[in-house]
């Protein structure tokens, strides 16, 4: 595969079923420089359920920031450090004011660079993206003890119990910043429509009154639509189905230190099997702001169920 050209990789599958498409790009700067593929093609790859790999795009820590590359920076009981760019608010850091300041500068820079990258790579989304949380994950994921629904080593699509998205897409940027040469090991699964046909049509959503009460009681941060309810039920059903986890068509991917990747995690099923020291940035995108809204989970579920789902 030429180092500076696009490659289209068909992932391995089981029993002939297609799984995730991988697209490698030669972008080597956070302003999008180095691209050899036009923006419309990149956007179509992303919206079509692809995972875009940028193996030449590391996130640089300066000499002082290398002191942050230890799980000791985590508050007890936390699995990651989070940052809200809109509010300039950092959470989950254990340490004195100097360490807090160092962490703040590093994670804020990642948030800003990720935003610049996504706008450069996908100009169709400019003015439509909303910043979500930024996270730094210094803990090893392999061997973590947690409940099945919170176990991200199990294949799943992203849906959050307390944070309804009301049809918006979840676009995420990841970078492996491991200083010890260890890859981030992911497993990706079958296309969203296949998942939706398996799980998304079998559930009856919770009554509207129940979902409204959850908002009033602040169990959820906003109103949980039928779409949010179905996505969360699908997320849980995938994780709680041991037969599915063992038998579904899947591809194992190892992201090297210094590699960045971009994916819609609400449609590309994924699991993180192992790895330590990861940067991540979430963006929210209205489904109708996509180049092809018909490929959004919202429109796919509405088509399969024959009804609108934002009520």
Tab-separated table of C-alpha atoms in Angstrom:
chain	number	residue	atom	x	y	z
A	1	UNK	CA	0.000	0.000	0.000
A	2	UNK	CA	1.585	3.365	-0.993
A	3	UNK	CA	2.358	5.440	2.103
A	4	UNK	CA	0.937	8.671	0.708
A	5	UNK	CA	-2.138	7.439	-1.052
A	6	UNK	CA	-5.612	6.482	0.008
A	7	UNK	CA	-6.314	2.832	0.614
A	8	UNK	CA	-9.667	1.142	0.838
A	9	UNK	CA	-9.479	-1.928	3.024
A	10	UNK	CA	-12.268	-4.456	3.169
A	11	UNK	CA	-12.281	-5.882	6.667
A	12	UNK	CA	-12.355	-9.605	7.287
A	13	UNK	CA	-15.805	-11.049	7.810
A	14	UNK	CA	-17.439	-14.222	8.968
A	15	UNK	CA	-19.675	-16.289	6.648
A	16	UNK	CA	-19.290	-13.675	3.895
A	17	UNK	CA	-20.885	-10.802	5.786
A	18	UNK	CA	-19.399	-7.349	5.340
A	19	UNK	CA	-18.143	-5.495	8.391
A	20	UNK	CA	-16.431	-2.124	8.831
A	21	UNK	CA	-14.690	-0.390	5.945
A	22	UNK	CA	-11.283	1.120	6.798
A	23	UNK	CA	-9.908	4.098	4.883
A	24	UNK	CA	-6.309	5.196	5.407
A	25	UNK	CA	-5.450	8.852	4.734
A	26	UNK	CA	-2.063	10.575	4.515
A	27	UNK	CA	-3.079	13.670	6.502
A	28	UNK	CA	-0.142	14.632	8.720
A	29	UNK	CA	-1.138	17.955	10.291
A	30	UNK	CA	-4.077	18.989	12.459
A	31	UNK	CA	-5.076	21.595	9.877
A	32	UNK	CA	-5.833	18.773	7.429
A	33	UNK	CA	-2.649	19.139	5.366
A	34	UNK	CA	-1.448	16.192	3.333
A	35	UNK	CA	-4.855	15.114	2.051
A	36	UNK	CA	-4.821	13.247	-1.249
A	37	UNK	CA	-8.579	12.622	-1.357
A	38	UNK	CA	-11.267	15.271	-1.852
A	39	UNK	CA	-13.560	16.299	1.001
A	40	UNK	CA	-16.709	14.864	-0.573
A	41	UNK	CA	-15.095	11.425	-0.811
A	42	UNK	CA	-13.878	11.575	2.792
A	43	UNK	CA	-17.350	12.586	3.962
A	44	UNK	CA	-19.001	9.788	1.989
A	45	UNK	CA	-16.564	7.282	3.495
A	46	UNK	CA	-17.375	8.484	7.005
A	47	UNK	CA	-21.144	8.621	6.529
A	48	UNK	CA	-21.146	5.222	4.842
A	49	UNK	CA	-20.042	3.585	8.083
A	50	UNK	CA	-16.315	3.752	7.470
A	51	UNK	CA	-13.501	4.300	9.927
A	52	UNK	CA	-10.903	6.828	8.757
A	53	UNK	CA	-7.331	6.099	9.873
A	54	UNK	CA	-4.680	8.820	10.016
A	55	UNK	CA	-1.484	6.908	10.885
A	56	UNK	CA	0.741	9.960	10.324
A	57	UNK	CA	-1.111	12.278	12.719
A	58	UNK	CA	0.216	12.063	16.301
A	59	UNK	CA	-0.744	14.406	19.117
A	60	UNK	CA	2.424	15.891	20.591
A	61	UNK	CA	3.062	16.245	24.324
A	62	UNK	CA	5.728	18.773	25.287
A	63	UNK	CA	8.451	17.814	27.765
A	64	UNK	CA	6.531	19.076	30.793
A	65	UNK	CA	3.300	17.356	29.717
A	66	UNK	CA	4.974	13.955	29.648
A	67	UNK	CA	4.525	13.960	33.419
A	68	UNK	CA	0.792	13.509	32.721
A	69	UNK	CA	1.326	10.092	31.139
A	70	UNK	CA	0.530	8.118	34.264
A	71	UNK	CA	-2.743	6.792	35.739
A	72	UNK	CA	-1.794	8.598	38.962
A	73	UNK	CA	-3.332	11.777	37.490
A	74	UNK	CA	-6.812	10.236	37.823
A	75	UNK	CA	-9.034	11.017	40.780
A	76	UNK	CA	-9.880	7.843	42.743
A	77	UNK	CA	-12.758	5.977	41.123
A	78	UNK	CA	-12.433	7.773	37.771
A	79	UNK	CA	-11.581	6.005	34.516
A	80	UNK	CA	-10.849	9.162	32.514
A	81	UNK	CA	-10.294	12.903	32.717
A	82	UNK	CA	-12.901	15.031	30.964
A	83	UNK	CA	-12.910	18.566	29.628
A	84	UNK	CA	-15.796	20.770	28.511
A	85	UNK	CA	-14.429	23.255	25.974
A	86	UNK	CA	-17.568	25.424	25.943
A	87	UNK	CA	-17.398	25.930	29.719
A	88	UNK	CA	-13.620	25.578	29.957
A	89	UNK	CA	-14.176	23.060	32.747
A	90	UNK	CA	-11.822	20.204	33.664
A	91	UNK	CA	-12.859	17.226	35.810
A	92	UNK	CA	-11.345	14.031	37.153
A	93	UNK	CA	-7.775	15.234	37.796
A	94	UNK	CA	-5.889	14.339	40.968
A	95	UNK	CA	-3.041	16.729	41.671
A	96	UNK	CA	-1.992	20.199	42.742
A	97	UNK	CA	-2.681	23.474	40.945
A	98	UNK	CA	0.417	23.136	38.764
A	99	UNK	CA	-0.604	19.699	37.522
A	100	UNK	CA	-4.189	20.873	36.982
A	101	UNK	CA	-2.898	23.747	34.864
A	102	UNK	CA	-0.656	21.450	32.855
A	103	UNK	CA	-3.526	19.033	32.212
A	104	UNK	CA	-5.851	21.887	31.279
A	105	UNK	CA	-3.468	23.218	28.657
A	106	UNK	CA	-2.836	19.804	27.124
A	107	UNK	CA	-6.450	18.651	26.899
A	108	UNK	CA	-7.695	22.048	25.701
A	109	UNK	CA	-5.135	21.948	22.897
A	110	UNK	CA	-6.384	18.524	21.824
A	111	UNK	CA	-9.973	19.805	21.781
A	112	UNK	CA	-9.005	22.764	19.611
A	113	UNK	CA	-6.833	20.746	17.234
A	114	UNK	CA	-9.520	18.077	16.833
A	115	UNK	CA	-12.069	20.737	15.977
A	116	UNK	CA	-9.759	22.245	13.370
A	117	UNK	CA	-9.091	18.799	11.892
A	118	UNK	CA	-12.749	17.833	11.543
A	119	UNK	CA	-13.703	21.158	9.963
A	120	UNK	CA	-10.813	20.851	7.497
A	121	UNK	CA	-11.567	17.251	6.571
A	122	UNK	CA	-15.348	17.631	6.402
A	123	UNK	CA	-16.128	21.221	5.324
A	124	UNK	CA	-19.760	20.248	4.697
A	125	UNK	CA	-20.169	20.138	8.502
A	126	UNK	CA	-18.812	23.620	9.208
A	127	UNK	CA	-21.157	25.667	11.348
A	128	UNK	CA	-23.162	22.557	12.270
A	129	UNK	CA	-20.848	20.714	14.659
A	130	UNK	CA	-21.222	21.171	18.401
A	131	UNK	CA	-18.330	20.366	20.727
A	132	UNK	CA	-18.916	17.540	23.166
A	133	UNK	CA	-16.595	16.355	25.902
A	134	UNK	CA	-12.878	15.860	25.463
A	135	UNK	CA	-11.301	13.006	27.388
A	136	UNK	CA	-7.857	11.770	28.345
A	137	UNK	CA	-7.823	8.087	29.266
A	138	UNK	CA	-4.601	7.124	31.071
A	139	UNK	CA	-5.930	3.881	32.580
A	140	UNK	CA	-5.566	0.439	31.009
A	141	UNK	CA	-8.931	-0.781	29.734
A	142	UNK	CA	-8.058	-4.490	29.683
A	143	UNK	CA	-9.060	-6.242	32.886
A	144	UNK	CA	-11.172	-3.363	34.189
A	145	UNK	CA	-13.940	-4.580	36.507
A	146	UNK	CA	-17.291	-3.025	35.641
A	147	UNK	CA	-20.940	-3.903	35.020
A	148	UNK	CA	-21.830	-5.531	31.676
A	149	UNK	CA	-23.655	-2.437	30.388
A	150	UNK	CA	-20.596	-0.276	31.118
A	151	UNK	CA	-18.106	-2.791	29.767
A	152	UNK	CA	-16.633	-1.164	26.666
A	153	UNK	CA	-14.674	-4.306	25.805
A	154	UNK	CA	-18.029	-5.645	24.557
A	155	UNK	CA	-19.162	-4.751	21.053
A	156	UNK	CA	-21.651	-1.868	21.099
A	157	UNK	CA	-22.895	1.298	19.461
A	158	UNK	CA	-22.652	4.480	21.511
A	159	UNK	CA	-25.748	5.686	23.350
A	160	UNK	CA	-25.705	7.453	26.702
A	161	UNK	CA	-28.352	6.893	29.410
A	162	UNK	CA	-28.137	10.392	30.921
A	163	UNK	CA	-27.382	12.373	27.761
A	164	UNK	CA	-30.018	12.045	25.026
A	165	UNK	CA	-28.851	13.219	21.599
A	166	UNK	CA	-32.332	13.557	20.045
A	167	UNK	CA	-31.213	12.315	16.646
A	168	UNK	CA	-27.822	14.006	16.509
A	169	UNK	CA	-24.814	12.015	15.318
A	170	UNK	CA	-21.859	11.143	17.560
A	171	UNK	CA	-18.669	11.925	15.654
A	172	UNK	CA	-15.498	11.066	17.560
A	173	UNK	CA	-11.785	11.630	17.076
A	174	UNK	CA	-9.317	9.321	18.857
A	175	UNK	CA	-5.529	9.415	19.171
A	176	UNK	CA	-3.293	6.775	20.732
A	177	UNK	CA	-0.740	8.652	22.873
A	178	UNK	CA	0.805	5.609	24.554
A	179	UNK	CA	4.476	6.411	25.339
A	180	UNK	CA	5.525	2.766	25.588
A	181	UNK	CA	4.826	1.615	22.039
A	182	UNK	CA	1.577	-0.204	22.863
A	183	UNK	CA	-1.257	-0.222	20.322
A	184	UNK	CA	-4.923	0.391	21.054
A	185	UNK	CA	-6.791	-2.814	20.237
A	186	UNK	CA	-10.313	-2.391	18.867
A	187	UNK	CA	-12.861	-4.785	17.460
A	188	UNK	CA	-15.458	-3.455	15.019
A	189	UNK	CA	-18.653	-5.168	13.969
A	190	UNK	CA	-21.366	-5.345	11.364
A	191	UNK	CA	-23.064	-2.340	9.675
A	192	UNK	CA	-25.622	-0.354	11.639
A	193	UNK	CA	-28.597	-1.443	9.545
A	194	UNK	CA	-27.754	-5.082	10.264
A	195	UNK	CA	-27.566	-4.296	13.987
A	196	UNK	CA	-30.838	-2.347	13.795
A	197	UNK	CA	-32.623	-5.221	12.060
A	198	UNK	CA	-31.367	-7.575	14.761
A	199	UNK	CA	-32.204	-5.424	17.795
A	200	UNK	CA	-33.721	-2.041	16.947
A	201	UNK	CA	-37.069	-3.345	15.708
A	202	UNK	CA	-37.834	-5.669	18.615
A	203	UNK	CA	-38.304	-3.107	21.396
A	204	UNK	CA	-41.297	-1.071	22.450
A	205	UNK	CA	-40.057	2.319	23.680
A	206	UNK	CA	-40.775	3.467	27.204
A	207	UNK	CA	-43.977	5.558	27.504
A	208	UNK	CA	-43.582	9.285	26.844
A	209	UNK	CA	-44.715	10.122	30.394
A	210	UNK	CA	-41.952	7.975	31.869
A	211	UNK	CA	-39.363	9.627	29.644
A	212	UNK	CA	-40.673	13.079	30.569
A	213	UNK	CA	-40.498	12.239	34.282
A	214	UNK	CA	-36.887	11.163	33.842
A	215	UNK	CA	-36.114	14.624	32.517
A	216	UNK	CA	-38.046	16.350	35.319
A	217	UNK	CA	-36.222	14.286	37.949
A	218	UNK	CA	-32.892	15.065	36.225
A	219	UNK	CA	-32.196	11.395	35.578
A	220	UNK	CA	-31.569	12.552	32.021
A	221	UNK	CA	-30.100	15.934	31.071
A	222	UNK	CA	-32.795	16.513	28.459
A	223	UNK	CA	-35.823	14.727	27.014
A	224	UNK	CA	-35.184	11.137	25.957
A	225	UNK	CA	-36.884	10.722	22.581
A	226	UNK	CA	-38.120	7.415	21.186
A	227	UNK	CA	-34.934	7.390	19.099
A	228	UNK	CA	-32.734	7.779	22.195
A	229	UNK	CA	-34.685	5.060	23.973
A	230	UNK	CA	-34.283	2.612	21.087
A	231	UNK	CA	-30.580	3.365	20.687
A	232	UNK	CA	-29.951	2.825	24.396
A	233	UNK	CA	-31.901	-0.438	24.371
A	234	UNK	CA	-29.891	-1.581	21.356
A	235	UNK	CA	-26.623	-0.636	23.112
A	236	UNK	CA	-27.630	-2.639	26.178
A	237	UNK	CA	-28.952	-5.628	24.228
A	238	UNK	CA	-25.702	-5.921	22.276
A	239	UNK	CA	-23.585	-5.895	25.423
A	240	UNK	CA	-25.838	-8.336	27.271
A	241	UNK	CA	-25.971	-10.918	24.456
A	242	UNK	CA	-23.062	-13.368	24.943
A	243	UNK	CA	-23.890	-15.344	21.797
A	244	UNK	CA	-23.803	-12.173	19.703
A	245	UNK	CA	-20.519	-11.066	21.247
A	246	UNK	CA	-18.857	-14.371	20.380
A	247	UNK	CA	-20.339	-15.058	16.949
A	248	UNK	CA	-20.878	-11.729	15.184
A	249	UNK	CA	-18.749	-10.862	12.156
A	250	UNK	CA	-15.951	-8.615	13.378
A	251	UNK	CA	-12.531	-7.197	12.609
A	252	UNK	CA	-9.654	-6.688	15.036
A	253	UNK	CA	-7.775	-3.412	14.527
A	254	UNK	CA	-4.583	-2.300	16.273
A	255	UNK	CA	-4.008	1.462	16.300
A	256	UNK	CA	-0.332	2.273	16.760
A	257	UNK	CA	0.960	5.006	19.087
A	258	UNK	CA	0.785	8.268	17.174
A	259	UNK	CA	-2.215	7.171	15.115
A	260	UNK	CA	-5.473	9.149	14.960
A	261	UNK	CA	-8.813	7.777	13.769
A	262	UNK	CA	-12.261	9.259	13.134
A	263	UNK	CA	-15.599	7.445	13.206
A	264	UNK	CA	-19.325	7.862	13.864
A	265	UNK	CA	-19.535	5.685	16.981
A	266	UNK	CA	-23.337	5.711	17.059
A	267	UNK	CA	-23.385	3.631	13.865
A	268	UNK	CA	-20.063	1.748	13.798
A	269	UNK	CA	-20.224	-0.945	16.459
A	270	UNK	CA	-16.952	-1.193	18.324
A	271	UNK	CA	-15.221	-2.548	21.404
A	272	UNK	CA	-11.949	-1.485	23.023
A	273	UNK	CA	-10.142	-4.642	24.103
A	274	UNK	CA	-6.892	-3.218	25.399
A	275	UNK	CA	-4.825	-0.081	25.490
A	276	UNK	CA	-3.688	2.719	27.773
A	277	UNK	CA	-3.272	6.468	27.227
A	278	UNK	CA	-5.856	7.702	24.738
A	279	UNK	CA	-7.133	11.128	23.707
A	280	UNK	CA	-10.732	11.451	22.512
A	281	UNK	CA	-12.957	14.277	21.299
A	282	UNK	CA	-16.720	14.017	20.727
A	283	UNK	CA	-18.744	16.191	18.362
A	284	UNK	CA	-22.515	16.322	17.878
A	285	UNK	CA	-23.887	16.749	14.362
A	286	UNK	CA	-27.567	17.100	13.374
A	287	UNK	CA	-28.591	14.226	11.116
A	288	UNK	CA	-29.939	16.677	8.536
A	289	UNK	CA	-26.505	18.352	8.329
A	290	UNK	CA	-25.031	15.201	6.829
A	291	UNK	CA	-24.182	14.950	3.159
A	292	UNK	CA	-26.585	11.982	3.079
A	293	UNK	CA	-29.005	12.084	6.046
A	294	UNK	CA	-30.561	8.779	4.937
A	295	UNK	CA	-27.451	7.031	6.285
A	296	UNK	CA	-27.954	8.323	9.830
A	297	UNK	CA	-29.135	5.874	12.506
A	298	UNK	CA	-32.185	8.097	12.994
A	299	UNK	CA	-33.357	7.770	9.390
A	300	UNK	CA	-32.464	4.069	9.209
A	301	UNK	CA	-34.493	3.278	12.332
A	302	UNK	CA	-37.388	5.443	11.154
A	303	UNK	CA	-37.431	3.571	7.841
A	304	UNK	CA	-37.254	0.149	9.486
A	305	UNK	CA	-39.977	0.956	12.008
A	306	UNK	CA	-42.129	3.018	9.648
A	307	UNK	CA	-42.597	5.931	12.047
A	308	UNK	CA	-40.950	9.182	13.187
A	309	UNK	CA	-38.811	8.730	16.295
A	310	UNK	CA	-38.097	12.221	17.642
A	311	UNK	CA	-41.246	12.304	19.773
